[in-house]
Amino acid sequence: MEVSVIVNGTGRSADVEPRTLLVHYLRDDLGLTGTNIGCDTSSCGACTVLVDGRSAKSCTLLAAQADGAEVTTIEGLATADGLHPMQQAFHECHALQCGYCTPGMVMAAVSLVDEYDDLDAAGVRAGLEGNLCRCTGYQNIVRAVLAASE
Amino acid sequence: MTDTMNPFTGGIVGTPRLRKEDPALLTGESRFIDDLHLHGALWIALVRSPHAHARIGAIDASAALATDGVVAVHTGADLEGDWAGPLPCAWPVTDDMKNPAHLPLAVGKANFAGDAVAVVVATSRYAAADGVEGVVVDYEPLEAVVDVRDAASDRLVIHEDCGTNIAYDWELTPDPDGVAAAFEGAVHHVTETYVHQRLIPAPMEPRGVAAVPAPHNGDMTLYSSTQIPHVLKVMGALTLGMPEQKLRVVAPSVGGGFGCKLNVYAEELVCMALANRHGVPVRWTESRTEGATATIQGRAQRQTIELAADADGKLTGVRATLLADMGAYLQLVAPGVPLLGAFLYHGLYDVPVYSFTCRSVFTNLTPTDAYRGAGRPEATYAIERAMDSLAVAVGVGQDEIRSRNFIPTEKFPYDSPAGLIFDSGNYQPTLDRAKELVGWDGRRAEQAERRAAGSTMHLGLGISSYVEMCGLAPSRTLAALNYGAGGWESATVRILPTCKVQVVTGSTPHGQGHETSWSMIVADQLGVDPDDVEVLHSDTAISPLGMDTYGSRSLSVGGTALWMATEKVIEKARAIAAHMLEANSDDLEFAGGTFTVKGSPDKEVPLAGVAFGAFTAHDLPDGMEPNLEAQVTWDPGNFVFPFGTHIAVVEVDEETGAVELVDYAAVDDCGNQINPMIVEGQLHGGIVQGVAQALWEEAIYDADGQLRSANLADYLVPSAAECIDMKLDHTVTPSPTNPMGVKGIGEAGTIASTPAVMNAVVDALRPMGITDVRMPASPMTVRRAIEAAGGTS
């Protein structure tokens, strides 16, 4: 079936099997490999993208469900002027090590900051519960999200 | 000590510096294994035994072969001639160690749930998965051996050809009579038994493999999400039976390893064999469930530790006995994992006599192997938990019992009773500072107040002081331990014509930030900008010599090779500069990237001028080779011994059994630090990984050997919500083992934190008569301990 989305501001479409997951559509059909896959159970959040502005685990959606939606992936955050403030904060706070969870974590954080005013550390920790990181112990991630939320 | 043993004067090393790895990782530019685009590649999916122990009967692939996109199905029997031998175990710790054949695809019998018995080859990953559903295997299930004590009894022998489930017995008792005498004369004799549950390493990136053949010239490129491209090249070529020079191994961006990517895996051999058969690239990406069942697991030990002490609680002897679970087969270094802890069951305490024995057994469970810390977390756990028991027996505080037993600073280098030489240490300040950071006395008072008030929210304080041995390792020491390889590392430093620098390292980062730290070292030495230093790694075509990254070895071994190679380049540059300045090279100073004639500051030449002169080679000293490049392979003379003290404060809800971490302090000493920001990051992550063993994580198997926590919904890798901000500080006691005075820090957090947390949990519950809680201290486990002790129900 034909699935069309607006990815990072550009209209894209591909002919895929109906069972194709959004994350595989993004990675394998559109070549946007920045979004990673870390589990089979929607537990880890590595595949988090924005669908119509809100964070979503792209392994939990069929590509067909995103037909007609606006999708933002990690490739859509930085501009010619540089990193997105959230990416910059992750860099400055050493909030990534192996970097595999990072695209999903950054997208989840962007959505979290967009959704809530006056985030505190507890709010960031609760808000990012669906995104796992094995390297950082989260301390610097929390610091980065708070820095970017200011 | 800091200044006298720190060779860095460039102002770069020792200061936090943001990572050059970050922009690519933050923007999705980095290429992990599954991101590689390989034209015409076939995908494989493994047919895995659902039984922990079963004879493999007929395999009917007809339905699979009729599935859209499926190209072929191969069984273990089909492919048995496609490899030269079984998967390698490189650490036969004893001459008579039992090592059952571990074929990439099982033939005849499956020995754990997840053992691959057949492989489906298809045009897409979806089709390969479909194909697996169409393979019908006629299994004859057998009784499974899942408990180490049951295994050791040989009631049921798993590998008939071995004749026993005991892989090996290994002992280290330098003075048996002394140990016996110590325990006979002991005033206090503490005996404790602890169980280390199985852990799933669970790096966020699953494993993945892509084998790209060149059928006509016989070359093969193996891409793998591995920590050990160099070791994999040697072992992969030998196991497949191909000429080593024809195999190139590349580790692309690797999304964490924690030891589980320090192996030679079935899927690597299967992809290479099938790439040969089909003549096109063959690839595989692990699912998370496969990561739980078919990637190695960690820990899995049952330990008994005995302490002998005099009336004051001064240790007079330590005796440790292990029963270690190897799982169904021996993976690459699995037999050696207990040995990496074998020397450390007396911790950082001054003990005259010592005994360690280990029996390692096979079970019908996923193979185990090195997992962050590998042997040292287990050793540290045993001694640090038992020291708390000793403190109770003697009637002193947990802090006091440690202070009484720390190896005194003046005894370094310290000849350990296990036969090691601890390079440097100064332990007491780390305990003092950690107590300050958590407000020890105030917390103790708060604990007492809560108890007096009859609160059901109990406070617990737990100390863990540790020393570990890392920086693997002197090759001769590894030989003495029967390890199959050396412990050196290689580095090349190459100054390009424009004075930019290329570094080639045999270390293989997967999150540790080597590109940044290595640049800082070289830049500090050469007086160039770290951004002008490019670090190349993880591709055997670019970096042909290496022993890879594990065991907190990269900096102290690989970094030292780098430092020495840079010094060598500077010496060559000095000779060229002297020629250019018509001076004696002994009269040149090198600082800030410029050679200056001592006493004649106007006579100088920048490194850039030397580099270009070395490139043009128009006017070099007689006999000198053009270009500025040096390669060094460094074999360390000793391990390095980082140390520190961690303190955990927990709150235990007596009614629900819930344990909450409320405060955590870590004071670590890894000698001179290259990039303190990275050191802290390693500690943060390491600490949480150890806390997770104490409180959350367990590979839970049922009596049939089925893994009940095979995904991230059931296996509780902590999220940000369970974790807290940790308070870190450090002391600096440089190592004399290497010229940079550095020690490893990659595993220290994990080594230290588990016992700190469990000591805190037990401390909270001790008034109820509880002296141990099994890990993980889940609400259910804690409640059962409380009920067993006769507490509220």
GROMACS .gro file of N, CA and C in nm, chain B residues 706-769:
model
  192
  856GLN      N    1   1.315  -2.199   3.115
  856GLN     CA    2   1.256  -2.095   3.030
  856GLN      C    3   1.281  -1.959   3.092
  857LEU      N    4   1.329  -1.867   3.012
  857LEU     CA    5   1.352  -1.731   3.061
  857LEU      C    6   1.220  -1.656   3.070
  858ARG      N    7   1.188  -1.611   3.191
  858ARG     CA    8   1.060  -1.541   3.213
  858ARG      C    9   1.075  -1.389   3.205
  859SER      N   10   1.194  -1.342   3.185
  859SER     CA   11   1.215  -1.197   3.175
  859SER      C   12   1.296  -1.170   3.049
  860ALA      N   13   1.236  -1.203   2.935
  860ALA     CA   14   1.311  -1.203   2.809
  860ALA      C   15   1.289  -1.076   2.727
  861ASN      N   16   1.230  -0.974   2.787
  861ASN     CA   17   1.216  -0.847   2.716
  861ASN      C   18   1.225  -0.733   2.816
  862LEU      N   19   1.227  -0.611   2.765
  862LEU     CA   20   1.250  -0.496   2.853
  862LEU      C   21   1.125  -0.454   2.929
  863ALA      N   22   1.013  -0.525   2.905
  863ALA     CA   23   0.895  -0.502   2.989
  863ALA      C   24   0.907  -0.584   3.117
  864ASP      N   25   0.975  -0.698   3.108
  864ASP     CA   26   0.986  -0.788   3.224
  864ASP      C   27   1.124  -0.782   3.290
  865TYR      N   28   1.225  -0.746   3.213
  865TYR     CA   29   1.360  -0.733   3.268
  865TYR      C   30   1.380  -0.585   3.297
  866LEU      N   31   1.397  -0.552   3.425
  866LEU     CA   32   1.378  -0.413   3.467
  866LEU      C   33   1.504  -0.328   3.461
  867VAL      N   34   1.548  -0.299   3.340
  867VAL     CA   35   1.650  -0.195   3.322
  867VAL      C   36   1.590  -0.065   3.374
  868PRO      N   37   1.659   0.002   3.467
  868PRO     CA   38   1.596   0.119   3.528
  868PRO      C   39   1.578   0.235   3.430
  869SER      N   40   1.475   0.312   3.455
  869SER     CA   41   1.453   0.436   3.381
  869SER      C   42   1.495   0.553   3.469
  870ALA      N   43   1.487   0.672   3.414
  870ALA     CA   44   1.522   0.792   3.491
  870ALA      C   45   1.438   0.804   3.617
  871ALA      N   46   1.316   0.750   3.612
  871ALA     CA   47   1.224   0.768   3.723
  871ALA      C   48   1.270   0.697   3.850
  872GLU      N   49   1.346   0.586   3.835
  872GLU     CA   50   1.391   0.513   3.954
  872GLU      C   51   1.525   0.565   4.005
  873CYS      N   52   1.593   0.645   3.924
  873CYS     CA   53   1.730   0.684   3.958
  873CYS      C   54   1.732   0.821   4.024
  874ILE      N   55   1.842   0.849   4.090
  874ILE     CA   56   1.857   0.977   4.158
  874ILE      C   57   1.988   1.043   4.114
  875ASP      N   58   2.003   1.170   4.152
  875ASP     CA   59   2.131   1.236   4.130
  875ASP      C   60   2.233   1.182   4.231
  876MET      N   61   2.350   1.148   4.180
  876MET     CA   62   2.455   1.095   4.266
  876MET      C   63   2.554   1.207   4.298
  877LYS      N   64   2.617   1.196   4.414
  877LYS     CA   65   2.718   1.294   4.454
  877LYS      C   66   2.856   1.233   4.434
  878LEU      N   67   2.932   1.293   4.345
  878LEU     CA   68   3.063   1.236   4.311
  878LEU      C   69   3.177   1.325   4.357
  879ASP      N   70   3.281   1.262   4.401
  879ASP     CA   71   3.407   1.334   4.423
  879ASP      C   72   3.520   1.233   4.397
  880HIS      N   73   3.641   1.282   4.400
  880HIS     CA   74   3.750   1.190   4.372
  880HIS      C   75   3.876   1.231   4.448
  881THR      N   76   3.965   1.137   4.462
  881THR     CA   77   4.101   1.166   4.505
  881THR      C   78   4.192   1.125   4.391
  882VAL      N   79   4.316   1.167   4.397
  882VAL     CA   80   4.410   1.136   4.288
  882VAL      C   81   4.535   1.070   4.344
  883THR      N   82   4.548   0.943   4.316
  883THR     CA   83   4.667   0.867   4.353
  883THR      C   84   4.720   0.803   4.226
  884PRO      N   85   4.814   0.867   4.159
  884PRO     CA   86   4.858   0.817   4.028
  884PRO      C   87   4.911   0.675   4.035
  885SER      N   88   4.893   0.605   3.926
  885SER     CA   89   4.949   0.470   3.915
  885SER      C   90   5.093   0.478   3.868
  886PRO      N   91   5.182   0.404   3.932
  886PRO     CA   92   5.320   0.396   3.880
  886PRO      C   93   5.333   0.293   3.768
  887THR      N   94   5.222   0.227   3.731
  887THR     CA   95   5.228   0.121   3.629
  887THR      C   96   5.252   0.179   3.490
  888ASN      N   97   5.205   0.301   3.467
  888ASN     CA   98   5.217   0.359   3.333
  888ASN      C   99   5.260   0.505   3.344
  889PRO      N  100   5.320   0.559   3.238
  889PRO     CA  101   5.377   0.694   3.247
  889PRO      C  102   5.274   0.805   3.264
  890MET      N  103   5.148   0.777   3.232
  890MET     CA  104   5.046   0.881   3.250
  890MET      C  105   4.988   0.880   3.392
  891GLY      N  106   5.018   0.778   3.470
  891GLY     CA  107   4.966   0.771   3.606
  891GLY      C  108   4.817   0.746   3.612
  892VAL      N  109   4.765   0.678   3.511
  892VAL     CA  110   4.619   0.660   3.502
  892VAL      C  111   4.576   0.519   3.544
  893LYS      N  112   4.450   0.509   3.583
  893LYS     CA  113   4.387   0.380   3.611
  893LYS      C  114   4.252   0.379   3.539
  894GLY      N  115   4.194   0.263   3.522
  894GLY     CA  116   4.067   0.253   3.452
  894GLY      C  117   3.951   0.296   3.539
  895ILE      N  118   3.842   0.338   3.472
  895ILE     CA  119   3.725   0.381   3.549
  895ILE      C  120   3.594   0.326   3.488
  896GLY      N  121   3.604   0.246   3.385
  896GLY     CA  122   3.482   0.202   3.316
  896GLY      C  123   3.395   0.108   3.395
  897GLU      N  124   3.454   0.034   3.488
  897GLU     CA  125   3.377  -0.066   3.561
  897GLU      C  126   3.363  -0.035   3.709
  898ALA      N  127   3.437   0.064   3.757
  898ALA     CA  128   3.445   0.089   3.901
  898ALA      C  129   3.306   0.114   3.962
  899GLY      N  130   3.225   0.192   3.893
  899GLY     CA  131   3.093   0.224   3.948
  899GLY      C  132   3.010   0.100   3.970
  900THR      N  133   3.014   0.009   3.873
  900THR     CA  134   2.935  -0.114   3.883
  900THR      C  135   2.991  -0.205   3.992
  901ILE      N  136   3.123  -0.207   4.004
  901ILE     CA  137   3.187  -0.291   4.104
  901ILE      C  138   3.149  -0.245   4.245
  902ALA      N  139   3.144  -0.113   4.263
  902ALA     CA  140   3.125  -0.060   4.398
  902ALA      C  141   2.980  -0.055   4.442
  903SER      N  142   2.890  -0.031   4.348
  903SER     CA  143   2.757   0.013   4.393
  903SER      C  144   2.668  -0.098   4.444
  904THR      N  145   2.679  -0.219   4.389
  904THR     CA  146   2.587  -0.324   4.430
  904THR      C  147   2.596  -0.353   4.580
  905PRO      N  148   2.716  -0.377   4.633
  905PRO     CA  149   2.721  -0.402   4.777
  905PRO      C  150   2.684  -0.281   4.862
  906ALA      N  151   2.711  -0.160   4.813
  906ALA     CA  152   2.672  -0.042   4.891
  906ALA      C  153   2.522  -0.043   4.913
  907VAL      N  154   2.448  -0.070   4.806
  907VAL     CA  155   2.302  -0.068   4.816
  907VAL      C  156   2.251  -0.183   4.902
  908MET      N  157   2.307  -0.302   4.880
  908MET     CA  158   2.257  -0.416   4.958
  908MET      C  159   2.296  -0.405   5.105
  909ASN      N  160   2.412  -0.349   5.133
  909ASN     CA  161   2.446  -0.324   5.273
  909ASN      C  162   2.348  -0.225   5.335
  910ALA      N  163   2.304  -0.129   5.257
  910ALA     CA  164   2.207  -0.031   5.308
  910ALA      C  165   2.072  -0.098   5.334
  911VAL      N  166   2.031  -0.183   5.242
  911VAL     CA  167   1.902  -0.252   5.259
  911VAL      C  168   1.905  -0.337   5.387
  912VAL      N  169   2.014  -0.411   5.404
  912VAL     CA  170   2.025  -0.498   5.523
  912VAL      C  171   2.038  -0.413   5.648
  913ASP      N  172   2.109  -0.302   5.637
  913ASP     CA  173   2.123  -0.212   5.752
  913ASP      C  174   1.987  -0.161   5.798
  914ALA      N  175   1.901  -0.134   5.701
  914ALA     CA  176   1.767  -0.085   5.736
  914ALA      C  177   1.687  -0.191   5.811
  915LEU      N  178   1.709  -0.315   5.775
  915LEU     CA  179   1.625  -0.424   5.827
  915LEU      C  180   1.689  -0.501   5.942
  916ARG      N  181   1.813  -0.469   5.974
  916ARG     CA  182   1.886  -0.550   6.071
  916ARG      C  183   1.817  -0.558   6.207
  917PRO      N  184   1.753  -0.451   6.255
  917PRO     CA  185   1.684  -0.465   6.385
  917PRO      C  186   1.578  -0.574   6.385
  918MET      N  187   1.530  -0.613   6.268
  918MET     CA  188   1.432  -0.722   6.262
  918MET      C  189   1.500  -0.859   6.262
  919GLY      N  190   1.630  -0.858   6.270
  919GLY     CA  191   1.701  -0.985   6.270
  919GLY      C  192   1.740  -1.032   6.131
   0.00000   0.00000   0.00000
